[in-house]
PDB file of C-alpha atoms in Angstrom:
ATOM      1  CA  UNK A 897     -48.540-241.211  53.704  1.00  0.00           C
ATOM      2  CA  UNK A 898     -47.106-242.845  56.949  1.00  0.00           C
ATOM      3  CA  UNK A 899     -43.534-241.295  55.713  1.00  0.00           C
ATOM      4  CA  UNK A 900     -41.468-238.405  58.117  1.00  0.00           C
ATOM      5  CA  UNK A 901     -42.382-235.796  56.265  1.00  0.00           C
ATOM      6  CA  UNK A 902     -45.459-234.169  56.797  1.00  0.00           C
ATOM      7  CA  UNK A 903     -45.005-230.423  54.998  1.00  0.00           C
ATOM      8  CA  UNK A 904     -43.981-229.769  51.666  1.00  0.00           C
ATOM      9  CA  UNK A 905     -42.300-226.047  50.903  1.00  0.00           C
ATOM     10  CA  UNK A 906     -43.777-225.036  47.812  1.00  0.00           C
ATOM     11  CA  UNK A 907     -45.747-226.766  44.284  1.00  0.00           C
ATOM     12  CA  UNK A 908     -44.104-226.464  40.553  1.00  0.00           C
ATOM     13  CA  UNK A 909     -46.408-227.070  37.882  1.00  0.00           C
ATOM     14  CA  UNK A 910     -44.474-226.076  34.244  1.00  0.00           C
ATOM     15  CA  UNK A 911     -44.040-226.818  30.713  1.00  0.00           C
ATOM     16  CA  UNK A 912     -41.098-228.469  29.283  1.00  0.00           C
ATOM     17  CA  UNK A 913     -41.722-231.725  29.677  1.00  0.00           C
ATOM     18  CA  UNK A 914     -39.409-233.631  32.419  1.00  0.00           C
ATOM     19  CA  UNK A 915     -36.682-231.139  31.094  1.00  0.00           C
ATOM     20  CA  UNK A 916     -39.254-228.704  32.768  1.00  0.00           C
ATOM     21  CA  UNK A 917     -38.316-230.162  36.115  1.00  0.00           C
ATOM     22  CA  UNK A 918     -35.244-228.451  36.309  1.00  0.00           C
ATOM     23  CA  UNK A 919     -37.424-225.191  37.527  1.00  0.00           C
ATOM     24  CA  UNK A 920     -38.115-226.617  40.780  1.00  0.00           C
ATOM     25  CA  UNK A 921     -34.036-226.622  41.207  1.00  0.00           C
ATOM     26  CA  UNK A 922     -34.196-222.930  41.161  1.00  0.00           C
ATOM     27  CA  UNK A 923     -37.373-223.023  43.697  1.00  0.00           C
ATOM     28  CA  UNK A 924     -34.930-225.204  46.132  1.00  0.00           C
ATOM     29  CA  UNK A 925     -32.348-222.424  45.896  1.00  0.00           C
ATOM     30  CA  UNK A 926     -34.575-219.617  46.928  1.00  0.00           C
ATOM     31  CA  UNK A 927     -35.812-221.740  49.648  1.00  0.00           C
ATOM     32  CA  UNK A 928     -32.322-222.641  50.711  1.00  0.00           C
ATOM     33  CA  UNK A 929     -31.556-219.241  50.702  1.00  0.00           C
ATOM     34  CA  UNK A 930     -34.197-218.405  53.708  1.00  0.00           C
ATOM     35  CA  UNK A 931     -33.747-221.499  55.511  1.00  0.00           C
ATOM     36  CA  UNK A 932     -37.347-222.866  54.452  1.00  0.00           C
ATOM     37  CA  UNK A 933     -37.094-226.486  53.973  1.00  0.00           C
ATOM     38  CA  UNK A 934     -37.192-229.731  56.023  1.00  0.00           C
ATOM     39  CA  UNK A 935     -34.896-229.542  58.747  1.00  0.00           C
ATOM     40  CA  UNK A 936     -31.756-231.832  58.357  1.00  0.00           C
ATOM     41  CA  UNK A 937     -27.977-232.002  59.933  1.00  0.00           C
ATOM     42  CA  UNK A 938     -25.843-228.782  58.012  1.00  0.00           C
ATOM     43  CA  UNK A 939     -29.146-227.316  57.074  1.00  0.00           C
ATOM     44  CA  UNK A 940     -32.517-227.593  55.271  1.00  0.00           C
ATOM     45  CA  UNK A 941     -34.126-229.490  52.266  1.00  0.00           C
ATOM     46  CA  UNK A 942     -36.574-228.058  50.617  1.00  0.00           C
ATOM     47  CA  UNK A 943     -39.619-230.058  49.628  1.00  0.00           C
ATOM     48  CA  UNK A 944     -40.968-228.803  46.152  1.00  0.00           C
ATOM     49  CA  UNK A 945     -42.926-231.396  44.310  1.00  0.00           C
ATOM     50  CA  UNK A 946     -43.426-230.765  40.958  1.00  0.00           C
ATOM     51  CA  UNK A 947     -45.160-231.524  37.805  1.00  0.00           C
ATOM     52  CA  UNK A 948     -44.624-230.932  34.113  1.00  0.00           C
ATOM     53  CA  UNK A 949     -47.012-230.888  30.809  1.00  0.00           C
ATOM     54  CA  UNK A 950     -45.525-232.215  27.632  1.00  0.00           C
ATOM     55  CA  UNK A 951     -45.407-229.187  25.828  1.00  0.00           C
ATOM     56  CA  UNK A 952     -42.598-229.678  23.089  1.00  0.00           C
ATOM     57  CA  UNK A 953     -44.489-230.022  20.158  1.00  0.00           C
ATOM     58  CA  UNK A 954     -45.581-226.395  19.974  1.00  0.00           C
ATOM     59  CA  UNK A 955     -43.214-223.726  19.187  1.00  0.00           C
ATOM     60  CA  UNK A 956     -39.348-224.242  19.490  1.00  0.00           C
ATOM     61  CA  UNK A 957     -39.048-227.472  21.922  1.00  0.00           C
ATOM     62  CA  UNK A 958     -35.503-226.313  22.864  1.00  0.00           C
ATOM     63  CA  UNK A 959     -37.193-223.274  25.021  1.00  0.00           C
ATOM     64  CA  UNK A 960     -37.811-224.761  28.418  1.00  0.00           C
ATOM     65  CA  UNK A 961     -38.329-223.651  31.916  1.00  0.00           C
ATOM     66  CA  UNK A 962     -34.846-223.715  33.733  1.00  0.00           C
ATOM     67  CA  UNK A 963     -33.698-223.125  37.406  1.00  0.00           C
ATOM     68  CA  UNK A 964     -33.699-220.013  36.676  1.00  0.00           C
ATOM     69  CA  UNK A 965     -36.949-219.714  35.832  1.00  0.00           C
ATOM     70  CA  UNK A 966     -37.879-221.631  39.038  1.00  0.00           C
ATOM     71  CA  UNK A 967     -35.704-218.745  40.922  1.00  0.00           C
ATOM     72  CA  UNK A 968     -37.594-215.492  39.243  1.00  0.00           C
ATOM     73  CA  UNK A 969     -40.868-217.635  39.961  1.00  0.00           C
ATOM     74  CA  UNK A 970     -40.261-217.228  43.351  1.00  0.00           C
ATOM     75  CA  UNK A 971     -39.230-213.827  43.205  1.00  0.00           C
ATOM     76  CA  UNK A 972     -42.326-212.618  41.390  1.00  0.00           C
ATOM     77  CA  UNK A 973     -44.788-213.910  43.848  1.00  0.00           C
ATOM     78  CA  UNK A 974     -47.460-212.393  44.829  1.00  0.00           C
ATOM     79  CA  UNK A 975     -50.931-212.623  46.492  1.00  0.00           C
ATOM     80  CA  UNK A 976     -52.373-211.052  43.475  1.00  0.00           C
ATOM     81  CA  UNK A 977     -55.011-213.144  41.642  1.00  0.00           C
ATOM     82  CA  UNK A 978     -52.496-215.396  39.189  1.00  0.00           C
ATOM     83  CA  UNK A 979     -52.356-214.216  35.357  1.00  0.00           C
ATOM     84  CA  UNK A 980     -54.718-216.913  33.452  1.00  0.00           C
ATOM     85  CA  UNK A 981     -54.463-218.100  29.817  1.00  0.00           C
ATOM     86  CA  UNK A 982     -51.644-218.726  27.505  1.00  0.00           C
ATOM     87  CA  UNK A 983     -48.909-217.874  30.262  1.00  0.00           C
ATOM     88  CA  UNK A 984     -46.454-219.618  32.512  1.00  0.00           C
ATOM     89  CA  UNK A 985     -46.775-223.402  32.015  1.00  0.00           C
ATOM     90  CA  UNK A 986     -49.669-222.868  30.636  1.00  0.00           C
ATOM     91  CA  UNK A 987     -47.686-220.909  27.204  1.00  0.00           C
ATOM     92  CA  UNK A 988     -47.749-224.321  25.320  1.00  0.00           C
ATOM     93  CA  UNK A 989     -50.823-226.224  26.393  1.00  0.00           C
ATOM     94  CA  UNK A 990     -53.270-227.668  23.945  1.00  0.00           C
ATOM     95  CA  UNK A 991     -56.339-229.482  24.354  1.00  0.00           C
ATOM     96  CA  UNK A 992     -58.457-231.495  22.016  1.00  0.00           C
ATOM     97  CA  UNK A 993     -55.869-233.607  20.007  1.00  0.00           C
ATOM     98  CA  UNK A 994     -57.668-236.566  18.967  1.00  0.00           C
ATOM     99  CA  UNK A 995     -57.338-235.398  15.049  1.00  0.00           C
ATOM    100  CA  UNK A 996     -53.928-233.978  15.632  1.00  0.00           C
ATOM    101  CA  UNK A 997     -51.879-231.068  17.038  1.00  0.00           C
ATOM    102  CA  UNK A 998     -52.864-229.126  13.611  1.00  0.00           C
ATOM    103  CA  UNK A 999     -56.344-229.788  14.449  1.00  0.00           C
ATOM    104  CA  UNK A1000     -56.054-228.706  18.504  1.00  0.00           C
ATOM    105  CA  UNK A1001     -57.111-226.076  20.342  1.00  0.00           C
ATOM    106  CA  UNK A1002     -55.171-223.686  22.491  1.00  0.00           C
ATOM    107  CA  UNK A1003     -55.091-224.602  26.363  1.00  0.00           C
ATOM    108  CA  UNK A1004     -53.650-222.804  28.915  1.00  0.00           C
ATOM    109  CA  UNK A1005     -53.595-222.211  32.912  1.00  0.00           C
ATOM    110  CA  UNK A1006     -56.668-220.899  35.031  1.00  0.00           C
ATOM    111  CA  UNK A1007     -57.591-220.916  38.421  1.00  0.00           C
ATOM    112  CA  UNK A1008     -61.221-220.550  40.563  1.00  0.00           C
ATOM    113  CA  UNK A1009     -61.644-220.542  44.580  1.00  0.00           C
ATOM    114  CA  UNK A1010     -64.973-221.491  46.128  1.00  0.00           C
ATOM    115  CA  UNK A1011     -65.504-220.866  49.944  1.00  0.00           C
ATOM    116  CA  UNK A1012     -67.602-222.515  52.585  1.00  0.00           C
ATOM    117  CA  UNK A1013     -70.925-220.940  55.029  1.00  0.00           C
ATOM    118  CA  UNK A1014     -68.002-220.498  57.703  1.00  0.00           C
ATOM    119  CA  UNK A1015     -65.557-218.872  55.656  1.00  0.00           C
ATOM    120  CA  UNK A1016     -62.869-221.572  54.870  1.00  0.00           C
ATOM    121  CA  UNK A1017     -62.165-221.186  51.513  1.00  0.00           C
ATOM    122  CA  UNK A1018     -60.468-224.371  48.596  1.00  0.00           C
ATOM    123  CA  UNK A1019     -58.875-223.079  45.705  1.00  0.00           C
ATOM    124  CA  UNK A1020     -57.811-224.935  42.078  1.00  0.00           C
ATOM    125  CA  UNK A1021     -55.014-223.707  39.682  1.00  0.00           C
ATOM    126  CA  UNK A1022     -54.660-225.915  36.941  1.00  0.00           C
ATOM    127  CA  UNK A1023     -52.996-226.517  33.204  1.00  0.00           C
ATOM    128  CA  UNK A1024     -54.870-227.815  30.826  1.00  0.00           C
ATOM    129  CA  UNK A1025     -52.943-229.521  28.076  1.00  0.00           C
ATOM    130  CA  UNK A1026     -55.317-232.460  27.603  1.00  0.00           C
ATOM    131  CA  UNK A1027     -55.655-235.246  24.622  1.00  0.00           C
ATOM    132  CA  UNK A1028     -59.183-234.670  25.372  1.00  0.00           C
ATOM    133  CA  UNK A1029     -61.860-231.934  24.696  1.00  0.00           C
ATOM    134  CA  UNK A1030     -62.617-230.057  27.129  1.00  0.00           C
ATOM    135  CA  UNK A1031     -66.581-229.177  28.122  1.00  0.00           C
ATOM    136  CA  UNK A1032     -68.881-227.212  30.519  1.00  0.00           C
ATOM    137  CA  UNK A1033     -70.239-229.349  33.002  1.00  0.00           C
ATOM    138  CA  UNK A1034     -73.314-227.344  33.518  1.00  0.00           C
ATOM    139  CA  UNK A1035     -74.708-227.731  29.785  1.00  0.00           C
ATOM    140  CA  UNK A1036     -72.538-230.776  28.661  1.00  0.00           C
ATOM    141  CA  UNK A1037     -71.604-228.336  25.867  1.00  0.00           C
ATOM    142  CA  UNK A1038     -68.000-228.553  24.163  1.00  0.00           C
ATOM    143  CA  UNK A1039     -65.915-225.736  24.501  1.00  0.00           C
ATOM    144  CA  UNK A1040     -62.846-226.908  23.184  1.00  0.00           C
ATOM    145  CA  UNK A1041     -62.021-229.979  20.694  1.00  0.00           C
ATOM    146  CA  UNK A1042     -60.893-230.886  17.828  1.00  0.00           C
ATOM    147  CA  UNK A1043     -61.589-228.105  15.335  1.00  0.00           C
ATOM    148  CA  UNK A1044     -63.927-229.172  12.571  1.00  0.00           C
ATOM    149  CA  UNK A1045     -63.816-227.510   8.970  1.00  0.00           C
ATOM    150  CA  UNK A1046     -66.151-225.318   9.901  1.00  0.00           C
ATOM    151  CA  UNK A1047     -65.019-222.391  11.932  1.00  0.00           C
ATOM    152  CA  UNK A1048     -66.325-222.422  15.515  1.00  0.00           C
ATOM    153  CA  UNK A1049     -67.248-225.764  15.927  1.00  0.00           C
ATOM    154  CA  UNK A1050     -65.465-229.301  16.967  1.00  0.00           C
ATOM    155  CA  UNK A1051     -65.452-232.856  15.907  1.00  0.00           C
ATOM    156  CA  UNK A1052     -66.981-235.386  18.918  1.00  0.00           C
ATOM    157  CA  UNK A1053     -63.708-237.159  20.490  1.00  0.00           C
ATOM    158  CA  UNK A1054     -65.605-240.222  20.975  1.00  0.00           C
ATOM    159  CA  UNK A1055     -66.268-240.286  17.236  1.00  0.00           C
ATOM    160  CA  UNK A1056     -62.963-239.558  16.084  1.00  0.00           C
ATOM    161  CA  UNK A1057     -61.959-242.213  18.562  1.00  0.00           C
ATOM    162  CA  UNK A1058     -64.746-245.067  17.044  1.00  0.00           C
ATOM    163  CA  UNK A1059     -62.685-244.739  13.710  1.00  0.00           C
ATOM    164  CA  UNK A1060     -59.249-244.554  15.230  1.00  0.00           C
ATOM    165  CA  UNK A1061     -56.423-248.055  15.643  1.00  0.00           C
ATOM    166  CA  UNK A1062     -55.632-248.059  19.308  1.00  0.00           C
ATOM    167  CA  UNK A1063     -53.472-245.202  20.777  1.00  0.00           C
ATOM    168  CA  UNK A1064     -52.821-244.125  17.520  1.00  0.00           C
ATOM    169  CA  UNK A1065     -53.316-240.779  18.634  1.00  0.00           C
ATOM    170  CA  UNK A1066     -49.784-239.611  20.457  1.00  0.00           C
ATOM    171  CA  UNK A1067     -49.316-236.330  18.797  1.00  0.00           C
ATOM    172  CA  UNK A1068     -49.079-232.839  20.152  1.00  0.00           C
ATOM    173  CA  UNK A1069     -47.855-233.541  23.943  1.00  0.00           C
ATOM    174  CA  UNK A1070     -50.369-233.848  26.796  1.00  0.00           C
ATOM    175  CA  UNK A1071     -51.399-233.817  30.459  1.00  0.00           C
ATOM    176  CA  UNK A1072     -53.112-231.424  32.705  1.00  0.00           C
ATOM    177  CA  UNK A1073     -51.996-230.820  36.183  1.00  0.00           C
ATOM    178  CA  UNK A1074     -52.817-228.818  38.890  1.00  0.00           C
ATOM    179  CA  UNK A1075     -52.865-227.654  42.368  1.00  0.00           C
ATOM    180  CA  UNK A1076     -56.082-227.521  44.705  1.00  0.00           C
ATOM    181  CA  UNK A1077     -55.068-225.304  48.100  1.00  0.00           C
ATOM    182  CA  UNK A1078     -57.520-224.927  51.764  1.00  0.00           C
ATOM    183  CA  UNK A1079     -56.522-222.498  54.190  1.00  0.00           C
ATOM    184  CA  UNK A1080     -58.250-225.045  56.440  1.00  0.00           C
ATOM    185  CA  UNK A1081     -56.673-227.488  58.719  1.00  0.00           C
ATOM    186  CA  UNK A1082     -56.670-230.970  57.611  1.00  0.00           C
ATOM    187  CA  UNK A1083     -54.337-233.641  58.648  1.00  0.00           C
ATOM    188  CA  UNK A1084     -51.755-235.509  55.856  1.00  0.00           C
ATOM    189  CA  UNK A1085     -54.373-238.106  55.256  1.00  0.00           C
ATOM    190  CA  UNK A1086     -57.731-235.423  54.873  1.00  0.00           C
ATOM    191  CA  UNK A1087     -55.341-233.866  52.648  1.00  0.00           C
ATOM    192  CA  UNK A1088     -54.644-236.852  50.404  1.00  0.00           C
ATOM    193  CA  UNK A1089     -58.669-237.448  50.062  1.00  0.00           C
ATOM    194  CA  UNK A1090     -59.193-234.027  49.418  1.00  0.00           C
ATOM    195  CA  UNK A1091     -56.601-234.071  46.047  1.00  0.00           C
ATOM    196  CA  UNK A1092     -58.897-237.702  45.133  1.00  0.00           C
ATOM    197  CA  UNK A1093     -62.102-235.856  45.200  1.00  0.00           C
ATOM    198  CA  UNK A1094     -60.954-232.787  43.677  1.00  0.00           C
ATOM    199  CA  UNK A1095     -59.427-234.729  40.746  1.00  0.00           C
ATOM    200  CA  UNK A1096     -63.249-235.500  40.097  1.00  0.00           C
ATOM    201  CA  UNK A1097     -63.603-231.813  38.413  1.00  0.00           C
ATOM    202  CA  UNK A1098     -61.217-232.962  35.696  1.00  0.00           C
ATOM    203  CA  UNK A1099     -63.263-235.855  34.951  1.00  0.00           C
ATOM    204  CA  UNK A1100     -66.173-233.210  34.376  1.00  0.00           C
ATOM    205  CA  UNK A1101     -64.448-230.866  32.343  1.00  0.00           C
ATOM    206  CA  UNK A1102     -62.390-233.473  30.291  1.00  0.00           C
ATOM    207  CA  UNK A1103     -63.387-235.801  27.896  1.00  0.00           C
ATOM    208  CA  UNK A1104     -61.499-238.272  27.939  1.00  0.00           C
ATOM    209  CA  UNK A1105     -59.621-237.814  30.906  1.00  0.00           C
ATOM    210  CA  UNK A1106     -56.462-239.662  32.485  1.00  0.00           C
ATOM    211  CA  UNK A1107     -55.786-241.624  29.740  1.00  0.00           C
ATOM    212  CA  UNK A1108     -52.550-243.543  28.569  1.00  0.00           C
ATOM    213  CA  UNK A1109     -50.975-240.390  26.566  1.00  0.00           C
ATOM    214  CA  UNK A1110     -52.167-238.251  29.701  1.00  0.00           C
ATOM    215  CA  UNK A1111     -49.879-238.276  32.487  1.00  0.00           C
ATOM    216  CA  UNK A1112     -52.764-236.326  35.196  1.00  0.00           C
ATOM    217  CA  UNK A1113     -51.181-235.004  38.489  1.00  0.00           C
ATOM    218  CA  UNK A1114     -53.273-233.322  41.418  1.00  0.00           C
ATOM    219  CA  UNK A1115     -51.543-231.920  44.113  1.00  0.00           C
ATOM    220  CA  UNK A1116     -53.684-231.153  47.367  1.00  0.00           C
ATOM    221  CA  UNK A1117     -52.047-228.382  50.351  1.00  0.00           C
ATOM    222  CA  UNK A1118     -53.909-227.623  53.386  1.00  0.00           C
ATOM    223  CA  UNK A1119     -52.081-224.649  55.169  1.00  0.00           C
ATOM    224  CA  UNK A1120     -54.399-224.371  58.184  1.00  0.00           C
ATOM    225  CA  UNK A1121     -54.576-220.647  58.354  1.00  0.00           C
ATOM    226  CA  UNK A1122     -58.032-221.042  58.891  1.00  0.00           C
ATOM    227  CA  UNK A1123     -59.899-222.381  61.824  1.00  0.00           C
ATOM    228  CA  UNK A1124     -63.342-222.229  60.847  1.00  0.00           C
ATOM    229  CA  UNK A1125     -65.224-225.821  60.819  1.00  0.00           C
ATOM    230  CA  UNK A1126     -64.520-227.745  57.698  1.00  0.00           C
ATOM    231  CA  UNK A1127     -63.831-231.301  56.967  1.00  0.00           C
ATOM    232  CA  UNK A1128     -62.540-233.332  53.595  1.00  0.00           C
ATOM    233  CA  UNK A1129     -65.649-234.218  52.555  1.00  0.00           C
ATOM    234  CA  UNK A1130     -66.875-230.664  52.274  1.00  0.00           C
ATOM    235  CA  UNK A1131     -63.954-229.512  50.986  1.00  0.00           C
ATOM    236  CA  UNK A1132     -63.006-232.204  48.462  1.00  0.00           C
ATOM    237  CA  UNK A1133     -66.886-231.557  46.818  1.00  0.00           C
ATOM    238  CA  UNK A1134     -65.739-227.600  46.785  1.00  0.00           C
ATOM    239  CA  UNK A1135     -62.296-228.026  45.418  1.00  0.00           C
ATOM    240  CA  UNK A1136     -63.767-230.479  42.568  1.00  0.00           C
ATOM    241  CA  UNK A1137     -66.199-227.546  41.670  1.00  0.00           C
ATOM    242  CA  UNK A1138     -63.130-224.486  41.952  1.00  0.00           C
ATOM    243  CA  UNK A1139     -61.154-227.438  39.670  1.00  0.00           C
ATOM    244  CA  UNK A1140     -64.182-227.922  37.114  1.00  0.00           C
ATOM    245  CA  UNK A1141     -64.132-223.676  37.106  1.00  0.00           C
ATOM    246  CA  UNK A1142     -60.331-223.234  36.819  1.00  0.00           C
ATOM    247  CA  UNK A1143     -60.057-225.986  33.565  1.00  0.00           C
ATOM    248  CA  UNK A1144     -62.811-223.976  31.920  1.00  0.00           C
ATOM    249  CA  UNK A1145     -61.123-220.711  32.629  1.00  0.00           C
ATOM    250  CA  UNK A1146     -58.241-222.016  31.211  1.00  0.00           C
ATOM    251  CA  UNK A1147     -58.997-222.305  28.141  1.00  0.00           C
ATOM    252  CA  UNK A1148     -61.596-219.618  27.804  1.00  0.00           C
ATOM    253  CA  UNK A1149     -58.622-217.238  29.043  1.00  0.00           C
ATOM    254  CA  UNK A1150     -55.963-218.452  26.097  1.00  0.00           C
ATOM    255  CA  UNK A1151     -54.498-217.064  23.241  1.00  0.00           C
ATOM    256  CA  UNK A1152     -53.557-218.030  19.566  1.00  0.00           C
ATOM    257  CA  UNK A1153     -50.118-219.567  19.625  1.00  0.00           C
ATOM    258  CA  UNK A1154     -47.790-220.987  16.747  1.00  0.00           C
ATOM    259  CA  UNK A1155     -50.785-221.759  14.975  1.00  0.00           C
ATOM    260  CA  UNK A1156     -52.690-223.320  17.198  1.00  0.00           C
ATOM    261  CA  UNK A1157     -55.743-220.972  17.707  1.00  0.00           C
ATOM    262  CA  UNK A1158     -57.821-220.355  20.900  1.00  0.00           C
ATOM    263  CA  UNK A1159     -61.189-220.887  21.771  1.00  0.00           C
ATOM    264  CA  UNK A1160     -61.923-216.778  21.214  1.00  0.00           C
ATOM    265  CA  UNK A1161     -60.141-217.070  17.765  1.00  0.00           C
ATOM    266  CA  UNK A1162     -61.595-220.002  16.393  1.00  0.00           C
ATOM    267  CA  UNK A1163     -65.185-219.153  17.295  1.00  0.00           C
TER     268      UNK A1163
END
């Protein structure tokens, strides 16, 4: 905050790991292509933040998003709702790894929207490729963990982790990011808080969350479309809710993957 730039051009969230990064070269390009970017002498620059899940361990680690991935991204938007589960950068995600990647569950991406009285609405798309198991805030049940021997149930994280050396447990790849989006107008700074309180949903849904072999990223965006009253408070308490929804989706919405299976599968 404080800095000269005060819009950002589009969000990358992928798999790969920081090879994955390379996809939000190909984002640039389109950009470039329609002059949308940060104006600059000779042209524009494109501001595309972007964030990756470790994702290498499952399935051939030598398949990885590329630019032009980033490019066909672009080309395949849409303002129809986004494609949940097992896709995109969520194809490799995994959650509940505290026995293991043998032992985890299949993750994936989701997304939820809530809307305020007057109409201005906060959305959440995230990937959820946590170390942690991943539970329903409402009934503080587990909905995906480490799987047990017995099909359709989990081991408790914290247990595993009572009888585990410290941060013995870097297997499998992790991280869940996301992106929580208001068509409300906020200013730089209403936007930062709202990404702080909207990271709170994670912290309801995930078990452990942000921990060392996590590497968590929130983006917030505020594109002001909408005029209707709303503030950061309201909308940082809304966006941690859509978040809370959109993890859960996530992994209700996967599929079986290279032998990982999903939450449908397992149970």
């Amino acid at each position: 905050m404080g800095n000269l730039v005060e819009r950002v051009h589009a969000i990358v969230l992928s798999g790969g790991s920081a090879y994955g990064l390379d996809a939000a070269s190909g984002v640039m390009k389109w950009l470039e292509e329609r002059k949308i970017g940060f104006e600059v002498t000779g042209g524009v620059v494109p501001i595309v933040p972007a964030a990756c899940i470790f994702d290498l361990g499952l399935g051939r680690g030598d398949v990885r998003p590329d630019a032009a991935a980033g490019y066909a991204a672009c080309e395949a938007a849409t303002t129809e709702p986004v494609t949940e589960g097992s896709v995109g950068a969520g194809a490799g995600a995994t959650v509940g790894k505290a026995l293991g990647l043998e032992r985890a569950i299949k993750g994936g991406i989701g997304s939820a929207v809530e809307e305020t009285n007057s109409g201005v609405r906060v959305a959440a798309l995230v990937v959820v490729n946590c170390w942690g198991e991943v539970v329903d805030p409402e009934t503080g049940r587990t909905v995906a963990g480490p799987r047990s021997e017995t099909s359709g149930t989990f081991v408790s994280t914290l247990e595993a982790l009572r009888e585990r050396s410290p941060l013995s447990p870097f297997t499998g790849g992790n991280s869940t990011v996301a992106v929580v989006a208001t068509d409300g107008v906020l200013s730089k700074e209403q936007t930062f808080r709202l990404a702080a309180i909207a990271q709170t949903g994670l912290a309801r849904t995930i078990r452990p969350v942000h921990t060392p072999v996590d590497g968590d990223t929130v983006f917030a965006l505020a594109t002001g479309g909408n005029n209707a009253a709303a503030d950061a408070l309201q909308l940082g308490a809304l966006g941690a809710r859509a978040l809370e929804r959109a993890a859960l989706r996530a992994v209700l919405n996967a599929t079986s993957l290279a032998g990982v299976p999903s939450v449908s599968d397992w149970g």
